[in-house]
Amino acid sequence: MNSLNQDFTGYSPTWCPGCGNWGIGSAIKQALVQLDFSPDQIVAVFGIGCSGNMNDFLNAYGFHALHGRAIPLAIGIKLANHKLPVIVIVGDGDCYGEGGNHLIHAARGNHDITVIVHNNRVYGLTTGQTSPTSAKGFKSKSTPLGLLEASINPLTLVLTQGATFVAQGYAGDVNHLTQIIKAAISHRGFSLVNIIQPCVSFNKINTYQYYQERIYNLDENYITDDLNKALIKASEINQEKFPLGIIYQKQSPTFTEDLIQLKEKTLIEKERFSNTDLLIKEFI
Ligand code: SF4
């Protein structure tokens, strides 16, 4: 156990009873405890949405970012102190919609951050508009006659942009999800965990029962370092089949490992960046 014996519990969550966020919040906290972190040893950056409200429910250093901007903030923190574990906790609307461009560039840069996405396929906080992962034809307040666009496949999206760790978990299986999140945080480089999560209040299609009939755990003999096989596996969600587990993982130098300016020290260990008087003088 970590020295402070903390379980990362913050304020009591205000999520709707039965929401998948409860399972995800529990899995994140369990993963951090099992990795032996204390709350002062990690930073969590949150997006906007029901998932982002976890900013108050997780006892750790946290930033509640602008909508869609959690990833660049996390990358900035990582550049300042690349020894610090940085996790990003966002929803599908925030990360695959407003922040979709940042996701692509974080993956191609192999920035060493862990992006955990609560994917409920709807904008829950604003009471049920269609999101980038809603299925074509999905009827919502914003698409009463049915969604005309195809849904984004976040797994194939980041795989084709160079992501070095891609996984999928389910909010209804906390133990399995905990193991996936632990592996993602332990991975050196960019990691994405797409978590299937029912929104019991505003998505009456993608329910627990819906997912129970369509999820399955990846076989223990599944090989995780074959990109072509990973793309085939990730494509299954286009047919509404949801493989759970680590779909792809490979080791590759991270952005900060390749940055020669950070070979010896972190930025915050360099006097130019930690001594504000010196820094200000450069602009006077
Ligand atoms: Fe969960 Fe949906 Fe309620 Fe938000 S609106 S807390 S996603 S059930």
Coordinates of C-alpha atoms in Angstrom, one line a residue, residues 9-284:
T9 CA -11.9 9.2 -2.5
G10 CA -13.1 12.8 -2.9
Y11 CA -16.6 14.3 -2.6
S12 CA -19.6 12.0 -3.1
P13 CA -20.4 11.7 -6.8
T14 CA -23.6 13.3 -8.1
W15 CA -24.0 10.9 -11.0
C16 CA -27.4 9.4 -11.7
P17 CA -28.1 6.1 -9.9
G18 CA -27.0 3.2 -12.2
C19 CA -24.8 5.3 -14.4
G20 CA -21.7 3.6 -15.8
N21 CA -19.6 6.5 -14.4
W22 CA -19.8 4.8 -11.0
G23 CA -18.0 1.7 -12.3
I24 CA -15.4 3.7 -14.1
G25 CA -14.7 5.9 -11.1
S26 CA -14.3 2.9 -8.9
A27 CA -11.9 1.2 -11.5
I28 CA -9.7 4.4 -11.7
K29 CA -9.4 4.6 -8.0
Q30 CA -8.7 0.9 -7.6
A31 CA -6.0 1.1 -10.3
L32 CA -4.3 4.0 -8.7
V33 CA -4.2 2.3 -5.3
Q34 CA -3.0 -1.0 -6.8
L35 CA -0.3 0.9 -8.6
D36 CA 0.8 2.2 -5.2
F37 CA 0.3 5.9 -6.0
S38 CA -0.5 8.4 -3.4
P39 CA -2.7 11.4 -4.5
D40 CA 0.3 13.8 -4.6
Q41 CA 2.1 11.6 -7.1
I42 CA -0.2 11.9 -10.1
V43 CA -2.1 14.6 -12.0
A44 CA -5.6 14.0 -13.5
V45 CA -6.9 16.4 -16.2
F46 CA -10.6 16.4 -16.8
G47 CA -12.8 17.5 -19.7
I48 CA -16.3 18.8 -19.6
G49 CA -19.2 16.5 -19.1
C50 CA -20.6 14.1 -16.5
S51 CA -17.2 12.3 -16.6
G52 CA -15.4 15.7 -16.0
N53 CA -17.4 16.1 -12.8
M54 CA -15.1 13.4 -11.4
N55 CA -12.7 16.3 -10.8
D56 CA -14.5 16.7 -7.5
F57 CA -14.8 13.0 -6.8
L58 CA -11.2 12.0 -7.2
N59 CA -8.8 13.1 -4.5
A60 CA -5.6 13.9 -6.5
Y61 CA -4.0 16.9 -8.2
G62 CA -6.6 17.8 -10.8
F63 CA -7.3 20.3 -13.6
H64 CA -10.8 20.8 -15.0
A65 CA -10.0 21.9 -18.5
L66 CA -12.1 23.8 -21.1
H67 CA -14.3 21.7 -23.3
G68 CA -12.1 19.5 -25.6
R69 CA -8.8 20.9 -24.2
A70 CA -7.9 18.4 -21.6
I71 CA -5.3 16.7 -23.8
P72 CA -3.1 19.7 -24.7
L73 CA -3.2 20.7 -21.0
A74 CA -2.0 17.2 -20.1
I75 CA 0.8 17.4 -22.7
G76 CA 1.9 20.7 -21.2
I77 CA 2.1 19.2 -17.7
K78 CA 4.0 16.3 -19.1
L79 CA 6.5 18.6 -20.8
A80 CA 7.1 20.6 -17.6
N81 CA 7.7 17.4 -15.6
H82 CA 8.0 14.3 -17.7
K83 CA 8.5 12.2 -14.6
L84 CA 5.0 12.8 -13.4
P85 CA 2.2 10.3 -14.4
V86 CA -0.5 12.2 -16.2
I87 CA -4.0 10.8 -16.8
V88 CA -6.8 12.5 -18.8
I89 CA -10.4 11.7 -17.9
V90 CA -12.9 12.7 -20.6
G91 CA -16.1 11.8 -22.3
D92 CA -16.8 10.8 -25.9
G93 CA -18.2 14.2 -26.8
D94 CA -15.3 16.1 -25.3
C95 CA -12.5 13.9 -26.6
Y96 CA -13.8 12.6 -29.9
G97 CA -15.8 15.7 -30.8
E98 CA -14.4 19.1 -29.6
G99 CA -11.0 17.6 -28.8
G100 CA -10.7 15.2 -31.7
N101 CA -7.8 17.1 -33.3
H102 CA -5.8 17.0 -30.0
L103 CA -6.4 13.3 -29.7
I104 CA -4.9 12.7 -33.2
H105 CA -1.8 14.8 -32.4
A106 CA -1.2 13.2 -29.0
A107 CA -1.3 9.8 -30.6
R108 CA 1.1 10.7 -33.4
G109 CA 3.5 12.4 -31.0
N110 CA 3.5 9.3 -28.6
H111 CA 3.0 11.7 -25.7
D112 CA 3.3 9.7 -22.5
I113 CA -0.3 10.3 -21.2
T114 CA -3.2 8.0 -20.5
V115 CA -6.5 9.0 -22.0
I116 CA -9.5 7.4 -20.3
V117 CA -12.7 8.0 -22.3
H118 CA -16.2 7.5 -20.8
N119 CA -18.0 6.6 -24.0
N120 CA -21.7 6.7 -23.4
R121 CA -22.5 7.7 -27.0
V122 CA -24.5 10.8 -26.0
Y123 CA -24.0 14.2 -24.4
G124 CA -25.4 13.3 -21.0
L125 CA -24.6 16.5 -19.0
T126 CA -26.6 18.6 -21.5
T127 CA -29.5 16.1 -21.3
G128 CA -29.1 13.8 -24.3
Q129 CA -27.9 15.3 -27.6
T130 CA -26.1 13.0 -30.2
S131 CA -22.4 12.6 -29.8
P132 CA -19.6 11.5 -32.3
T133 CA -20.0 7.9 -31.3
S134 CA -23.8 7.8 -31.5
A135 CA -24.9 5.2 -34.1
K136 CA -26.2 6.4 -37.5
G137 CA -30.0 6.8 -37.2
F138 CA -29.8 7.5 -33.4
K139 CA -32.7 9.6 -32.4
S140 CA -32.0 12.3 -29.8
K141 CA -33.1 15.9 -28.9
S142 CA -30.7 17.2 -31.5
T143 CA -31.6 14.6 -34.1
P144 CA -35.3 13.8 -33.7
L145 CA -35.5 12.2 -37.2
G146 CA -32.3 10.2 -36.7
L147 CA -28.6 10.9 -37.0
L148 CA -27.4 11.2 -40.6
E149 CA -23.6 10.8 -39.9
A150 CA -21.7 7.6 -39.4
S151 CA -20.2 7.2 -35.9
I152 CA -16.5 7.6 -35.2
N153 CA -14.5 4.5 -34.5
P154 CA -12.0 5.8 -31.8
L155 CA -10.0 2.6 -31.8
T156 CA -9.1 2.5 -35.5
L157 CA -8.7 6.3 -35.5
V158 CA -5.9 6.3 -33.0
L159 CA -4.4 3.1 -34.2
T160 CA -3.9 4.6 -37.7
Q161 CA -2.3 7.7 -36.1
G162 CA 0.5 5.9 -34.3
A163 CA -1.0 5.2 -30.8
T164 CA 1.2 2.7 -29.0
F165 CA -1.4 1.4 -26.5
V166 CA -5.1 1.0 -27.4
A167 CA -7.6 -0.8 -25.2
Q168 CA -11.3 -1.1 -24.6
G169 CA -13.1 -1.7 -21.3
Y170 CA -16.7 -1.9 -20.0
A171 CA -18.1 0.1 -17.1
G172 CA -20.1 -3.0 -16.0
D173 CA -16.9 -5.1 -15.3
V174 CA -14.9 -3.1 -12.8
N175 CA -12.3 -5.7 -12.0
H176 CA -11.4 -6.2 -15.7
L177 CA -11.5 -2.5 -16.3
T178 CA -9.1 -1.9 -13.3
Q179 CA -6.5 -4.2 -14.9
I180 CA -6.8 -2.4 -18.2
I181 CA -6.4 1.0 -16.7
K182 CA -3.4 -0.2 -14.7
A183 CA -1.7 -1.5 -17.9
A184 CA -2.5 1.8 -19.7
I185 CA -1.0 4.0 -16.9
S186 CA 2.1 1.7 -16.7
H187 CA 2.6 1.9 -20.5
R188 CA 5.4 4.2 -21.7
G189 CA 3.9 6.4 -24.3
F190 CA 0.4 7.4 -25.5
S191 CA -2.4 5.2 -24.3
L192 CA -6.1 5.3 -25.0
V193 CA -8.8 3.3 -23.0
N194 CA -12.2 3.6 -24.7
I195 CA -14.7 2.6 -22.0
I196 CA -18.2 1.5 -23.0
Q197 CA -20.5 3.2 -20.6
P198 CA -24.4 3.2 -20.4
C199 CA -26.0 6.6 -19.8
V200 CA -29.1 5.3 -18.1
S201 CA -30.9 8.7 -18.2
F202 CA -30.5 9.7 -21.9
N203 CA -29.4 6.8 -24.0
K204 CA -32.2 4.2 -24.0
I205 CA -30.6 2.2 -26.8
N206 CA -27.1 1.4 -25.6
T207 CA -28.1 -0.1 -22.2
Y208 CA -26.4 -2.6 -20.0
Q209 CA -28.5 -5.3 -21.6
Y210 CA -27.5 -4.1 -25.1
Y211 CA -23.8 -4.3 -24.2
Q212 CA -24.1 -7.6 -22.3
E213 CA -25.2 -9.2 -25.5
R214 CA -22.3 -7.7 -27.6
I215 CA -19.2 -7.6 -25.4
Y216 CA -16.6 -10.3 -25.1
N217 CA -13.1 -10.5 -23.5
L218 CA -10.1 -10.9 -25.8
D219 CA -8.7 -14.4 -25.8
E220 CA -5.6 -14.8 -23.6
N221 CA -3.7 -16.0 -26.7
Y222 CA -4.5 -12.8 -28.5
I223 CA -1.3 -11.1 -29.7
T224 CA -1.2 -7.4 -28.9
D225 CA 1.7 -6.2 -31.1
D226 CA 0.3 -7.0 -34.5
L227 CA -1.1 -3.7 -36.0
N228 CA -3.0 -5.3 -38.8
K229 CA -4.8 -7.7 -36.5
A230 CA -5.5 -4.9 -34.1
L231 CA -7.2 -2.9 -36.8
I232 CA -9.4 -5.8 -37.7
K233 CA -10.3 -6.3 -34.1
A234 CA -11.0 -2.6 -33.6
S235 CA -13.2 -2.5 -36.7
E236 CA -15.6 -4.9 -35.0
I237 CA -17.3 -2.0 -33.2
N238 CA -18.5 -0.8 -36.6
Q239 CA -20.7 -4.0 -36.5
E240 CA -21.7 -3.3 -32.9
K241 CA -19.4 -6.0 -31.5
F242 CA -17.2 -4.9 -28.6
P243 CA -13.9 -6.8 -27.8
L244 CA -12.6 -6.0 -24.3
G245 CA -9.0 -5.9 -23.3
I246 CA -5.7 -4.6 -24.7
I247 CA -6.1 -4.5 -28.5
Y248 CA -2.7 -3.1 -29.4
Q249 CA 0.6 -2.3 -27.6
K250 CA 4.1 -1.7 -28.7
Q251 CA 7.1 0.1 -27.3
S252 CA 8.4 3.2 -29.0
P253 CA 10.3 6.2 -27.8
T254 CA 8.0 8.8 -26.2
F255 CA 7.9 12.5 -27.2
T256 CA 9.9 13.6 -24.1
E257 CA 12.4 10.8 -24.5
D258 CA 13.2 12.1 -28.0
L259 CA 13.5 15.7 -26.8
I260 CA 17.2 16.3 -26.3
Q261 CA 16.5 19.3 -24.1
L262 CA 15.0 17.0 -21.5
K263 CA 17.8 14.4 -21.5
E264 CA 19.3 15.4 -18.1
K265 CA 16.6 17.3 -16.2
T266 CA 12.9 18.0 -16.3
L267 CA 11.9 21.5 -17.3
I268 CA 10.9 22.4 -13.7
E269 CA 14.4 21.3 -12.5
K270 CA 16.0 23.9 -14.8
E271 CA 16.7 27.2 -13.1
R272 CA 15.5 29.1 -16.2
F273 CA 12.0 27.7 -15.7
S274 CA 11.8 27.4 -11.9
N275 CA 13.3 30.9 -11.1
T276 CA 10.6 33.3 -12.2
D277 CA 12.8 36.4 -11.6
L278 CA 15.3 35.0 -14.2
L279 CA 12.4 34.2 -16.6
I280 CA 10.8 37.6 -16.3
K281 CA 14.2 39.4 -16.9
E282 CA 14.3 37.8 -20.4
F283 CA 11.3 39.8 -21.3
I284 CA 12.2 43.2 -19.8

